[in-house]
mmCIF file of C-alpha atoms in Angstrom:
data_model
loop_
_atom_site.group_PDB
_atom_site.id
_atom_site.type_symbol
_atom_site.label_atom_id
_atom_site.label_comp_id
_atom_site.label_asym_id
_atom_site.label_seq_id
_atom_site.Cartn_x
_atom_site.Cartn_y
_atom_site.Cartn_z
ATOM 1 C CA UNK A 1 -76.926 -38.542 99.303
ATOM 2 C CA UNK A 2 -75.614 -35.695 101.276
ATOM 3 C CA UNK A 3 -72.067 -35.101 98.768
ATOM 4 C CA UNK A 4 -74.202 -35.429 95.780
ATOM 5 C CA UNK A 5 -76.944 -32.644 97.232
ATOM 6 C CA UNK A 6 -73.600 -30.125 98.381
ATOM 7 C CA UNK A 7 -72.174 -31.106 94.620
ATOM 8 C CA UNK A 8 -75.342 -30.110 92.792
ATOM 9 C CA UNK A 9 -76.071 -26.902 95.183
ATOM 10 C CA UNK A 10 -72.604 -25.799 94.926
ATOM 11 C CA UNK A 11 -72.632 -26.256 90.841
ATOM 12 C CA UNK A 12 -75.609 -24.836 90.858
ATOM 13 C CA UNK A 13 -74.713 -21.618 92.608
ATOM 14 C CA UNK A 14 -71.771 -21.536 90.556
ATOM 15 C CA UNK A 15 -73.685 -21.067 87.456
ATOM 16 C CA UNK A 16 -75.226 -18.008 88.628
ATOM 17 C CA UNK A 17 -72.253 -16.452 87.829
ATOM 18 C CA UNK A 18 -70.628 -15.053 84.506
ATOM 19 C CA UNK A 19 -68.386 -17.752 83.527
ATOM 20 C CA UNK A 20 -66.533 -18.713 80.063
ATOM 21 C CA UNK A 21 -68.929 -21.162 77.786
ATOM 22 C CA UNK A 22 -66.723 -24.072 78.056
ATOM 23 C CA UNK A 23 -66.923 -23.859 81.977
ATOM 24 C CA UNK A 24 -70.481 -23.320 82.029
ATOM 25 C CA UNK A 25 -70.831 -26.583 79.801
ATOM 26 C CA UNK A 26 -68.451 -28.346 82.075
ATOM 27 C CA UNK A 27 -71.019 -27.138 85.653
ATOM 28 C CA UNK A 28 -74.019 -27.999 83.383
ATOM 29 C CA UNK A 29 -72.717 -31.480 83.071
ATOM 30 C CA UNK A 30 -71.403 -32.087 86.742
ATOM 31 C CA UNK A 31 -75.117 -31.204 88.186
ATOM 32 C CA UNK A 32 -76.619 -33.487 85.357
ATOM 33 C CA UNK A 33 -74.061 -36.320 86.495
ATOM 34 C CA UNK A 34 -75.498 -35.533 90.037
ATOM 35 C CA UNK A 35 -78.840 -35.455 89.571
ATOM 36 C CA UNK A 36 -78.675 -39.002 87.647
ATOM 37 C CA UNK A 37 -76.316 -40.195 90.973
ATOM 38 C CA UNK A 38 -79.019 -39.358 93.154
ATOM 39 C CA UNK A 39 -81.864 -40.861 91.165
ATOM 40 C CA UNK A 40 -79.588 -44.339 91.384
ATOM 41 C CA UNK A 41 -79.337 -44.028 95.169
ATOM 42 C CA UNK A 42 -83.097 -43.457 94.921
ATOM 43 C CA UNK A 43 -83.148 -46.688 93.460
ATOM 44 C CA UNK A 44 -80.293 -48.643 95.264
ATOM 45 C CA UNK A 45 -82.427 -47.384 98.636
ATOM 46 C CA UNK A 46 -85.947 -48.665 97.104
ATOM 47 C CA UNK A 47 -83.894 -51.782 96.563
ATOM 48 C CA UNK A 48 -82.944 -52.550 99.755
ATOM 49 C CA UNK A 49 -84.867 -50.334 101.642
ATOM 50 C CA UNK A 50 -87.813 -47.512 102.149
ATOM 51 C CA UNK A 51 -90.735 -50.764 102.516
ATOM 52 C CA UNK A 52 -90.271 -49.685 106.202
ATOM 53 C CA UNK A 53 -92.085 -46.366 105.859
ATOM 54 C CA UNK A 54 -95.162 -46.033 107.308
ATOM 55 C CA UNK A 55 -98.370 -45.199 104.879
ATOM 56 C CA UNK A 56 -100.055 -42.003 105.765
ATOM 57 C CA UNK A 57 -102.884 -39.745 104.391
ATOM 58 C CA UNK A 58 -101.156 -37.096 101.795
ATOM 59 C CA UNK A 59 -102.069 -34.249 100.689
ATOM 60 C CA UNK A 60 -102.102 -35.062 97.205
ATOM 61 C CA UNK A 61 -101.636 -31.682 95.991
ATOM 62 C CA UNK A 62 -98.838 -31.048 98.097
ATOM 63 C CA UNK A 63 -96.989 -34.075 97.539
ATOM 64 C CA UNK A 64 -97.004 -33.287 93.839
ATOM 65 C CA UNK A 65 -95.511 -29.911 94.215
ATOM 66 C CA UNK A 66 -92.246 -31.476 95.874
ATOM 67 C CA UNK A 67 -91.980 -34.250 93.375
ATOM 68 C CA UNK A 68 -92.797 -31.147 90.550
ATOM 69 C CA UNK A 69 -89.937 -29.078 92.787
ATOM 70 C CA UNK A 70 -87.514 -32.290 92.236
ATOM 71 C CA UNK A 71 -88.545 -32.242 88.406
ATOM 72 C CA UNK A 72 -87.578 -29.277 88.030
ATOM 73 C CA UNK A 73 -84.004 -29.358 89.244
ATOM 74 C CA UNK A 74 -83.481 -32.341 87.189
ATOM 75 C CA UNK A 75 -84.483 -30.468 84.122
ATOM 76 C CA UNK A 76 -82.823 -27.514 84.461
ATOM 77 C CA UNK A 77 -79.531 -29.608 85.595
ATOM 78 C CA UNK A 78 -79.766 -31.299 81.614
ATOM 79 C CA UNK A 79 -81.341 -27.960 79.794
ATOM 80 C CA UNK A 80 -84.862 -29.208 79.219
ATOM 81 C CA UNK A 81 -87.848 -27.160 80.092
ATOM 82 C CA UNK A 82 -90.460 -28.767 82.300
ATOM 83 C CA UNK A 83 -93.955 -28.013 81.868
ATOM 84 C CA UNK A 84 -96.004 -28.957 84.809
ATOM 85 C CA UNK A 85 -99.935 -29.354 85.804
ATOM 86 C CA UNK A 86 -101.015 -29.958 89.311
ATOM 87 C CA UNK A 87 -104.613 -31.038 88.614
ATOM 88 C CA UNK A 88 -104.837 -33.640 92.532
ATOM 89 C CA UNK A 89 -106.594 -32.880 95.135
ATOM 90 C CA UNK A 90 -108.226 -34.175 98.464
ATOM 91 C CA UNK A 91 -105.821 -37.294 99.882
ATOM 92 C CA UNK A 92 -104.409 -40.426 99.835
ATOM 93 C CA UNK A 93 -102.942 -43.490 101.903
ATOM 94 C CA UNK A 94 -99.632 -43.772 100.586
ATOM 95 C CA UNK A 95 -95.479 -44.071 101.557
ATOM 96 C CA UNK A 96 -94.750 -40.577 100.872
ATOM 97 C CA UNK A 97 -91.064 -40.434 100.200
ATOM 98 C CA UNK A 98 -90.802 -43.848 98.888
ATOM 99 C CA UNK A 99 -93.364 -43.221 96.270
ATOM 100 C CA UNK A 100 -92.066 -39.324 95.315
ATOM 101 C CA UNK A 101 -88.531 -41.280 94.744
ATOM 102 C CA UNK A 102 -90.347 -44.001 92.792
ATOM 103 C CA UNK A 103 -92.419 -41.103 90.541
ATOM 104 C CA UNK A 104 -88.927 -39.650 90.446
ATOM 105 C CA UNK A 105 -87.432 -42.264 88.437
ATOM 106 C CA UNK A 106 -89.708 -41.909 85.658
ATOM 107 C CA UNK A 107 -89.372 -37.882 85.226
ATOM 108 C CA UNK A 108 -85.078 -38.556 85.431
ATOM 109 C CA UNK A 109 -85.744 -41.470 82.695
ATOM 110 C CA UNK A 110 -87.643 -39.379 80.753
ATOM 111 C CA UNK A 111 -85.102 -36.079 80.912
ATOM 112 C CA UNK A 112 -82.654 -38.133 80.170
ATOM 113 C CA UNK A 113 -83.489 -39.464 76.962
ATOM 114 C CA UNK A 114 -85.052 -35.738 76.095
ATOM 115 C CA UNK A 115 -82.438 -33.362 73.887
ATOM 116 C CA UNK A 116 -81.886 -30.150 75.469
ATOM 117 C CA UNK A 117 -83.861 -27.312 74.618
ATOM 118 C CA UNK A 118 -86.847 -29.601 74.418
ATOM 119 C CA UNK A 119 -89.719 -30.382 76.776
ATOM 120 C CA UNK A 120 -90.534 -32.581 79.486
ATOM 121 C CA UNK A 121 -94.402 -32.627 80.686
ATOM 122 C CA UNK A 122 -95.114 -33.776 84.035
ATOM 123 C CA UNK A 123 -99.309 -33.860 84.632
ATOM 124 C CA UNK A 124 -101.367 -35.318 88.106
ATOM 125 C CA UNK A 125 -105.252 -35.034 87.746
ATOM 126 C CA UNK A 126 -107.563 -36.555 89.318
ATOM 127 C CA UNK A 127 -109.483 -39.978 87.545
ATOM 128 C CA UNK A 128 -113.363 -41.636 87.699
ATOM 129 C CA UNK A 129 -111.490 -44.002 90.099
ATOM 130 C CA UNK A 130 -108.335 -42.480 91.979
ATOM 131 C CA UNK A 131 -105.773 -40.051 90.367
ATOM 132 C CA UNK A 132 -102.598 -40.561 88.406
ATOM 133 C CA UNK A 133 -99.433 -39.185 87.122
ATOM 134 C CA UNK A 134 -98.140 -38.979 83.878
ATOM 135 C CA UNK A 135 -94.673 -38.028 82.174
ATOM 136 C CA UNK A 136 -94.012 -37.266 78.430
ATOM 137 C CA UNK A 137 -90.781 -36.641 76.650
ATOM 138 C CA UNK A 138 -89.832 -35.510 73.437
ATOM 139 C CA UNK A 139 -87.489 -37.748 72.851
ATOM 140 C CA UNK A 140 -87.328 -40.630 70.787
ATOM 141 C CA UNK A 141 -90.085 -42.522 72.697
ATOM 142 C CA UNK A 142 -90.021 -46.608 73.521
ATOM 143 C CA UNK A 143 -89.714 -49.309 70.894
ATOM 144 C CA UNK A 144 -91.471 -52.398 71.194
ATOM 145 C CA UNK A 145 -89.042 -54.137 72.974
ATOM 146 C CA UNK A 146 -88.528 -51.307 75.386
ATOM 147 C CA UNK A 147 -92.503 -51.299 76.320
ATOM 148 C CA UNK A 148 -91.854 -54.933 76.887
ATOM 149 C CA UNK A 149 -88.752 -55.210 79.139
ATOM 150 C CA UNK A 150 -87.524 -51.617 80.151
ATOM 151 C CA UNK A 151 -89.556 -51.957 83.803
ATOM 152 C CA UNK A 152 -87.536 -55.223 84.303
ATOM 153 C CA UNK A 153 -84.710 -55.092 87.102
ATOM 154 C CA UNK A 154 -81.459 -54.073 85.029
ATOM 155 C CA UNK A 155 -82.729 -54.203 81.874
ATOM 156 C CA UNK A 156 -80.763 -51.822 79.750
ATOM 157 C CA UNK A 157 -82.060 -53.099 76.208
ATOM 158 C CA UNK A 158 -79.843 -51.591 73.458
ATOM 159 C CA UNK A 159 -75.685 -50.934 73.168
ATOM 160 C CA UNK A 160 -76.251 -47.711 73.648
ATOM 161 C CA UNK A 161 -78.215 -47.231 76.565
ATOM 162 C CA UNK A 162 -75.222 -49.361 78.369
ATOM 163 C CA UNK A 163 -72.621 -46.716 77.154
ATOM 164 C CA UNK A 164 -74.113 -43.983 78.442
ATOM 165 C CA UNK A 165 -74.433 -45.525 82.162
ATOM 166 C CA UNK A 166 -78.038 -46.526 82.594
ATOM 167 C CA UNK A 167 -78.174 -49.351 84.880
ATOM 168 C CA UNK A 168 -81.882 -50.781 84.404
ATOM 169 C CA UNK A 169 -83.152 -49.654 87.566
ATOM 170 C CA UNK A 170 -84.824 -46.965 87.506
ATOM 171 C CA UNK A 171 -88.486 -48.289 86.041
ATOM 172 C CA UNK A 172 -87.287 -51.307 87.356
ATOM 173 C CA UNK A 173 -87.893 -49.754 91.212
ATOM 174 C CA UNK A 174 -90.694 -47.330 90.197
ATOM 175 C CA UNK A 175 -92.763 -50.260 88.997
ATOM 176 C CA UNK A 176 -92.027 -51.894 92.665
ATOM 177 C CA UNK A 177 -93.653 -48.847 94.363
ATOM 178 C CA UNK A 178 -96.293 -48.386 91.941
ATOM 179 C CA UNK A 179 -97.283 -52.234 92.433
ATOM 180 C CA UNK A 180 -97.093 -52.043 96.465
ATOM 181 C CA UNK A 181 -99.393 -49.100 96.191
ATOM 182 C CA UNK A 182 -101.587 -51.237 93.996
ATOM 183 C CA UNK A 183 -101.088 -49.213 91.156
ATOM 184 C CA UNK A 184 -100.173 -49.506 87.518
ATOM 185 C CA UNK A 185 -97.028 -48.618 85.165
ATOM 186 C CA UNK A 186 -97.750 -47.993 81.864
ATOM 187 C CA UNK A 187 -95.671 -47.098 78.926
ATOM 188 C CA UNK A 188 -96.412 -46.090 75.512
ATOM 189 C CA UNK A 189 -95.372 -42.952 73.118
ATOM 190 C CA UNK A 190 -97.796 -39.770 72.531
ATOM 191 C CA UNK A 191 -96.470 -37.905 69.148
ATOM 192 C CA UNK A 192 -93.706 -36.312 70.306
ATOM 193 C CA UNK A 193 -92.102 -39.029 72.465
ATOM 194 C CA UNK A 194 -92.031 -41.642 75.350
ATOM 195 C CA UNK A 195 -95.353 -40.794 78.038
ATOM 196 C CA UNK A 196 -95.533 -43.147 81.183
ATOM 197 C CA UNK A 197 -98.142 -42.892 83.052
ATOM 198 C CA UNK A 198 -98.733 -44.119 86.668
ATOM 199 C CA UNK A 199 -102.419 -44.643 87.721
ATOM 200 C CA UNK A 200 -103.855 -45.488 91.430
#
Protein backbone atom coordinates (compact mmCIF):
# COMPACT_ATOMS: atom_id res chain seq x y z
CA UNK A 1 0.00 0.00 0.00
CA UNK A 2 3.02 2.10 0.42
CA UNK A 3 2.83 3.84 -3.60
CA UNK A 4 -0.79 4.36 -3.14
CA UNK A 5 -0.21 6.22 0.55
CA UNK A 6 3.04 8.49 -1.23
CA UNK A 7 0.36 8.99 -4.35
CA UNK A 8 -2.46 10.26 -2.16
CA UNK A 9 -0.01 12.37 0.30
CA UNK A 10 1.77 13.81 -2.55
CA UNK A 11 -1.76 14.78 -4.42
CA UNK A 12 -2.84 15.83 -1.49
CA UNK A 13 -0.12 18.32 -0.72
CA UNK A 14 -0.36 19.37 -4.14
CA UNK A 15 -3.76 20.70 -3.72
CA UNK A 16 -2.75 23.01 -1.13
CA UNK A 17 -1.55 25.01 -3.68
CA UNK A 18 -3.16 27.61 -6.19
CA UNK A 19 -3.56 25.62 -9.22
CA UNK A 20 -5.78 26.08 -12.57
CA UNK A 21 -9.48 24.35 -12.09
CA UNK A 22 -8.92 21.74 -14.59
CA UNK A 23 -5.70 20.57 -12.65
CA UNK A 24 -7.27 20.74 -9.42
CA UNK A 25 -10.14 18.42 -10.88
CA UNK A 26 -7.53 16.21 -12.38
CA UNK A 27 -5.51 15.88 -8.30
CA UNK A 28 -9.09 15.58 -6.90
CA UNK A 29 -9.61 12.55 -9.02
CA UNK A 30 -6.07 10.84 -8.70
CA UNK A 31 -6.46 10.84 -4.63
CA UNK A 32 -10.14 9.54 -5.13
CA UNK A 33 -8.67 6.73 -7.54
CA UNK A 34 -6.23 6.12 -4.55
CA UNK A 35 -8.24 6.05 -1.84
CA UNK A 36 -10.67 3.41 -3.69
CA UNK A 37 -7.05 1.37 -4.57
CA UNK A 38 -6.35 1.16 -1.07
CA UNK A 39 -9.79 0.18 0.15
CA UNK A 40 -9.39 -2.94 -2.57
CA UNK A 41 -6.04 -3.93 -1.06
CA UNK A 42 -7.95 -3.65 2.23
CA UNK A 43 -10.02 -6.17 0.85
CA UNK A 44 -7.62 -8.36 -1.31
CA UNK A 45 -5.54 -8.53 2.32
CA UNK A 46 -8.88 -9.52 4.38
CA UNK A 47 -9.12 -12.07 1.61
CA UNK A 48 -6.19 -13.79 1.99
CA UNK A 49 -5.00 -12.54 5.02
CA UNK A 50 -5.30 -10.34 8.48
CA UNK A 51 -7.27 -13.77 10.38
CA UNK A 52 -3.70 -13.99 11.85
CA UNK A 53 -4.02 -10.93 14.08
CA UNK A 54 -4.25 -11.39 17.46
CA UNK A 55 -7.63 -10.07 19.38
CA UNK A 56 -6.90 -7.54 22.01
CA UNK A 57 -8.85 -5.21 24.41
CA UNK A 58 -9.48 -1.69 22.42
CA UNK A 59 -10.12 1.27 23.42
CA UNK A 60 -13.24 1.70 21.73
CA UNK A 61 -13.15 5.32 21.62
CA UNK A 62 -9.86 5.45 20.27
CA UNK A 63 -10.19 2.97 17.69
CA UNK A 64 -13.07 4.98 16.28
CA UNK A 65 -11.15 8.14 15.97
CA UNK A 66 -8.57 6.40 13.49
CA UNK A 67 -11.23 4.69 11.49
CA UNK A 68 -13.18 8.49 11.72
CA UNK A 69 -9.38 9.91 10.73
CA UNK A 70 -9.48 7.32 7.60
CA UNK A 71 -13.16 8.58 6.83
CA UNK A 72 -12.23 11.57 6.56
CA UNK A 73 -9.48 11.40 3.97
CA UNK A 74 -11.70 9.36 1.89
CA UNK A 75 -14.26 12.07 1.88
CA UNK A 76 -12.40 14.87 1.31
CA UNK A 77 -10.38 12.82 -1.56
CA UNK A 78 -14.24 12.58 -3.50
CA UNK A 79 -15.67 16.19 -2.12
CA UNK A 80 -18.20 14.90 0.37
CA UNK A 81 -18.42 16.25 3.84
CA UNK A 82 -18.28 13.75 6.67
CA UNK A 83 -20.17 14.29 9.69
CA UNK A 84 -18.97 12.21 12.52
CA UNK A 85 -20.18 11.15 16.26
CA UNK A 86 -17.95 9.28 18.58
CA UNK A 87 -20.58 8.19 21.13
CA UNK A 88 -18.10 4.39 22.40
CA UNK A 89 -16.61 4.05 25.25
CA UNK A 90 -14.98 1.55 27.80
CA UNK A 91 -13.42 -1.64 25.58
CA UNK A 92 -13.57 -4.42 23.57
CA UNK A 93 -11.91 -7.86 22.46
CA UNK A 94 -11.45 -7.38 18.95
CA UNK A 95 -8.68 -7.61 15.70
CA UNK A 96 -7.99 -4.05 15.62
CA UNK A 97 -6.70 -3.35 12.17
CA UNK A 98 -8.54 -6.07 10.54
CA UNK A 99 -11.82 -4.82 11.77
CA UNK A 100 -10.97 -0.73 11.18
CA UNK A 101 -10.21 -2.04 7.39
CA UNK A 102 -13.43 -4.08 7.44
CA UNK A 103 -15.57 -0.79 8.96
CA UNK A 104 -13.56 0.92 6.25
CA UNK A 105 -15.16 -0.70 3.44
CA UNK A 106 -18.50 0.38 4.28
CA UNK A 107 -17.66 4.32 4.79
CA UNK A 108 -15.55 4.01 0.99
CA UNK A 109 -18.90 2.16 -0.34
CA UNK A 110 -20.91 4.61 0.97
CA UNK A 111 -18.68 7.87 -0.36
CA UNK A 112 -18.62 6.43 -3.30
CA UNK A 113 -22.05 6.21 -4.30
CA UNK A 114 -22.58 9.85 -2.42
CA UNK A 115 -22.51 13.06 -5.07
CA UNK A 116 -20.10 15.57 -4.07
CA UNK A 117 -21.05 18.34 -2.04
CA UNK A 118 -23.27 16.00 -0.10
CA UNK A 119 -22.93 14.20 3.22
CA UNK A 120 -21.64 11.14 4.58
CA UNK A 121 -22.56 10.34 8.44
CA UNK A 122 -20.42 8.05 10.24
CA UNK A 123 -22.01 7.39 14.11
CA UNK A 124 -20.51 4.65 17.06
CA UNK A 125 -22.65 4.69 20.33
CA UNK A 126 -22.87 2.52 22.65
CA UNK A 127 -26.17 -0.25 22.70
CA UNK A 128 -28.38 -2.20 25.72
CA UNK A 129 -26.07 -5.06 24.57
CA UNK A 130 -22.56 -4.00 23.04
CA UNK A 131 -22.01 -0.95 20.70
CA UNK A 132 -22.21 -0.46 16.97
CA UNK A 133 -21.37 1.55 14.01
CA UNK A 134 -23.38 2.97 11.52
CA UNK A 135 -22.85 4.76 8.01
CA UNK A 136 -25.44 6.81 5.99
CA UNK A 137 -25.17 8.30 2.56
CA UNK A 138 -27.08 10.54 0.61
CA UNK A 139 -26.99 8.86 -2.22
CA UNK A 140 -29.37 6.89 -3.96
CA UNK A 141 -29.63 4.22 -1.20
CA UNK A 142 -29.96 0.12 -1.89
CA UNK A 143 -32.69 -1.48 -3.96
CA UNK A 144 -34.10 -4.63 -3.06
CA UNK A 145 -31.87 -6.64 -4.81
CA UNK A 146 -28.89 -4.78 -3.52
CA UNK A 147 -30.06 -5.45 0.34
CA UNK A 148 -30.21 -8.98 -0.86
CA UNK A 149 -26.88 -9.73 -2.63
CA UNK A 150 -24.51 -6.61 -2.38
CA UNK A 151 -22.56 -8.37 0.89
CA UNK A 152 -21.99 -11.41 -1.43
CA UNK A 153 -18.24 -11.99 -2.62
CA UNK A 154 -18.10 -10.03 -6.10
CA UNK A 155 -21.38 -9.19 -6.41
CA UNK A 156 -21.57 -6.06 -8.46
CA UNK A 157 -25.48 -6.15 -9.19
CA UNK A 158 -26.29 -3.60 -11.95
CA UNK A 159 -24.31 -2.51 -15.51
CA UNK A 160 -23.36 0.29 -14.03
CA UNK A 161 -21.78 -0.44 -10.94
CA UNK A 162 -19.36 -2.78 -13.26
CA UNK A 163 -18.41 0.34 -15.40
CA UNK A 164 -17.36 2.32 -12.88
CA UNK A 165 -14.83 -0.43 -11.35
CA UNK A 166 -16.50 -1.83 -8.28
CA UNK A 167 -15.39 -5.27 -7.86
CA UNK A 168 -17.98 -6.78 -5.20
CA UNK A 169 -15.69 -6.93 -2.45
CA UNK A 170 -15.87 -4.54 -0.37
CA UNK A 171 -19.23 -5.61 1.84
CA UNK A 172 -18.32 -8.77 0.64
CA UNK A 173 -15.01 -8.70 3.23
CA UNK A 174 -16.61 -6.33 5.80
CA UNK A 175 -19.38 -8.85 6.35
CA UNK A 176 -16.39 -11.57 6.92
CA UNK A 177 -14.99 -9.45 9.81
CA UNK A 178 -18.19 -8.43 11.15
CA UNK A 179 -19.26 -12.28 11.29
CA UNK A 180 -15.76 -13.47 12.93
CA UNK A 181 -16.36 -10.83 15.52
CA UNK A 182 -19.82 -12.27 15.94
CA UNK A 183 -21.41 -9.36 14.76
CA UNK A 184 -24.06 -8.30 12.31
CA UNK A 185 -24.24 -6.38 8.77
CA UNK A 186 -27.18 -4.73 8.11
CA UNK A 187 -28.37 -2.70 5.24
CA UNK A 188 -31.32 -0.65 4.64
CA UNK A 189 -31.99 3.19 3.46
CA UNK A 190 -32.85 6.15 6.07
CA UNK A 191 -34.53 9.18 3.90
CA UNK A 192 -31.80 10.52 2.40
CA UNK A 193 -29.91 7.38 1.30
CA UNK A 194 -28.15 3.96 1.86
CA UNK A 195 -27.33 3.53 6.12
CA UNK A 196 -25.41 0.23 7.07
CA UNK A 197 -25.07 -0.41 10.21
CA UNK A 198 -22.67 -2.85 12.00
CA UNK A 199 -23.75 -4.03 15.53
CA UNK A 200 -21.59 -6.22 18.18
Amino acid sequence: KTPLTLAGGNAELLLEEELPKDHERLLRKILEATVRAKGYVASLLEASAGKEEAYEPTDLRGWFEKLQENALAAAEAKGVELIAENGLGGYWNMQQERLLRGIFNIVLNAVEYTPKGKNVYLEGKMTESGWQICVKDEGKGFDEEEMRHAAERLWRGEKSRRADGHHGLGLWSAAQVIRAHEGELRLGNWEEGGEVAARF
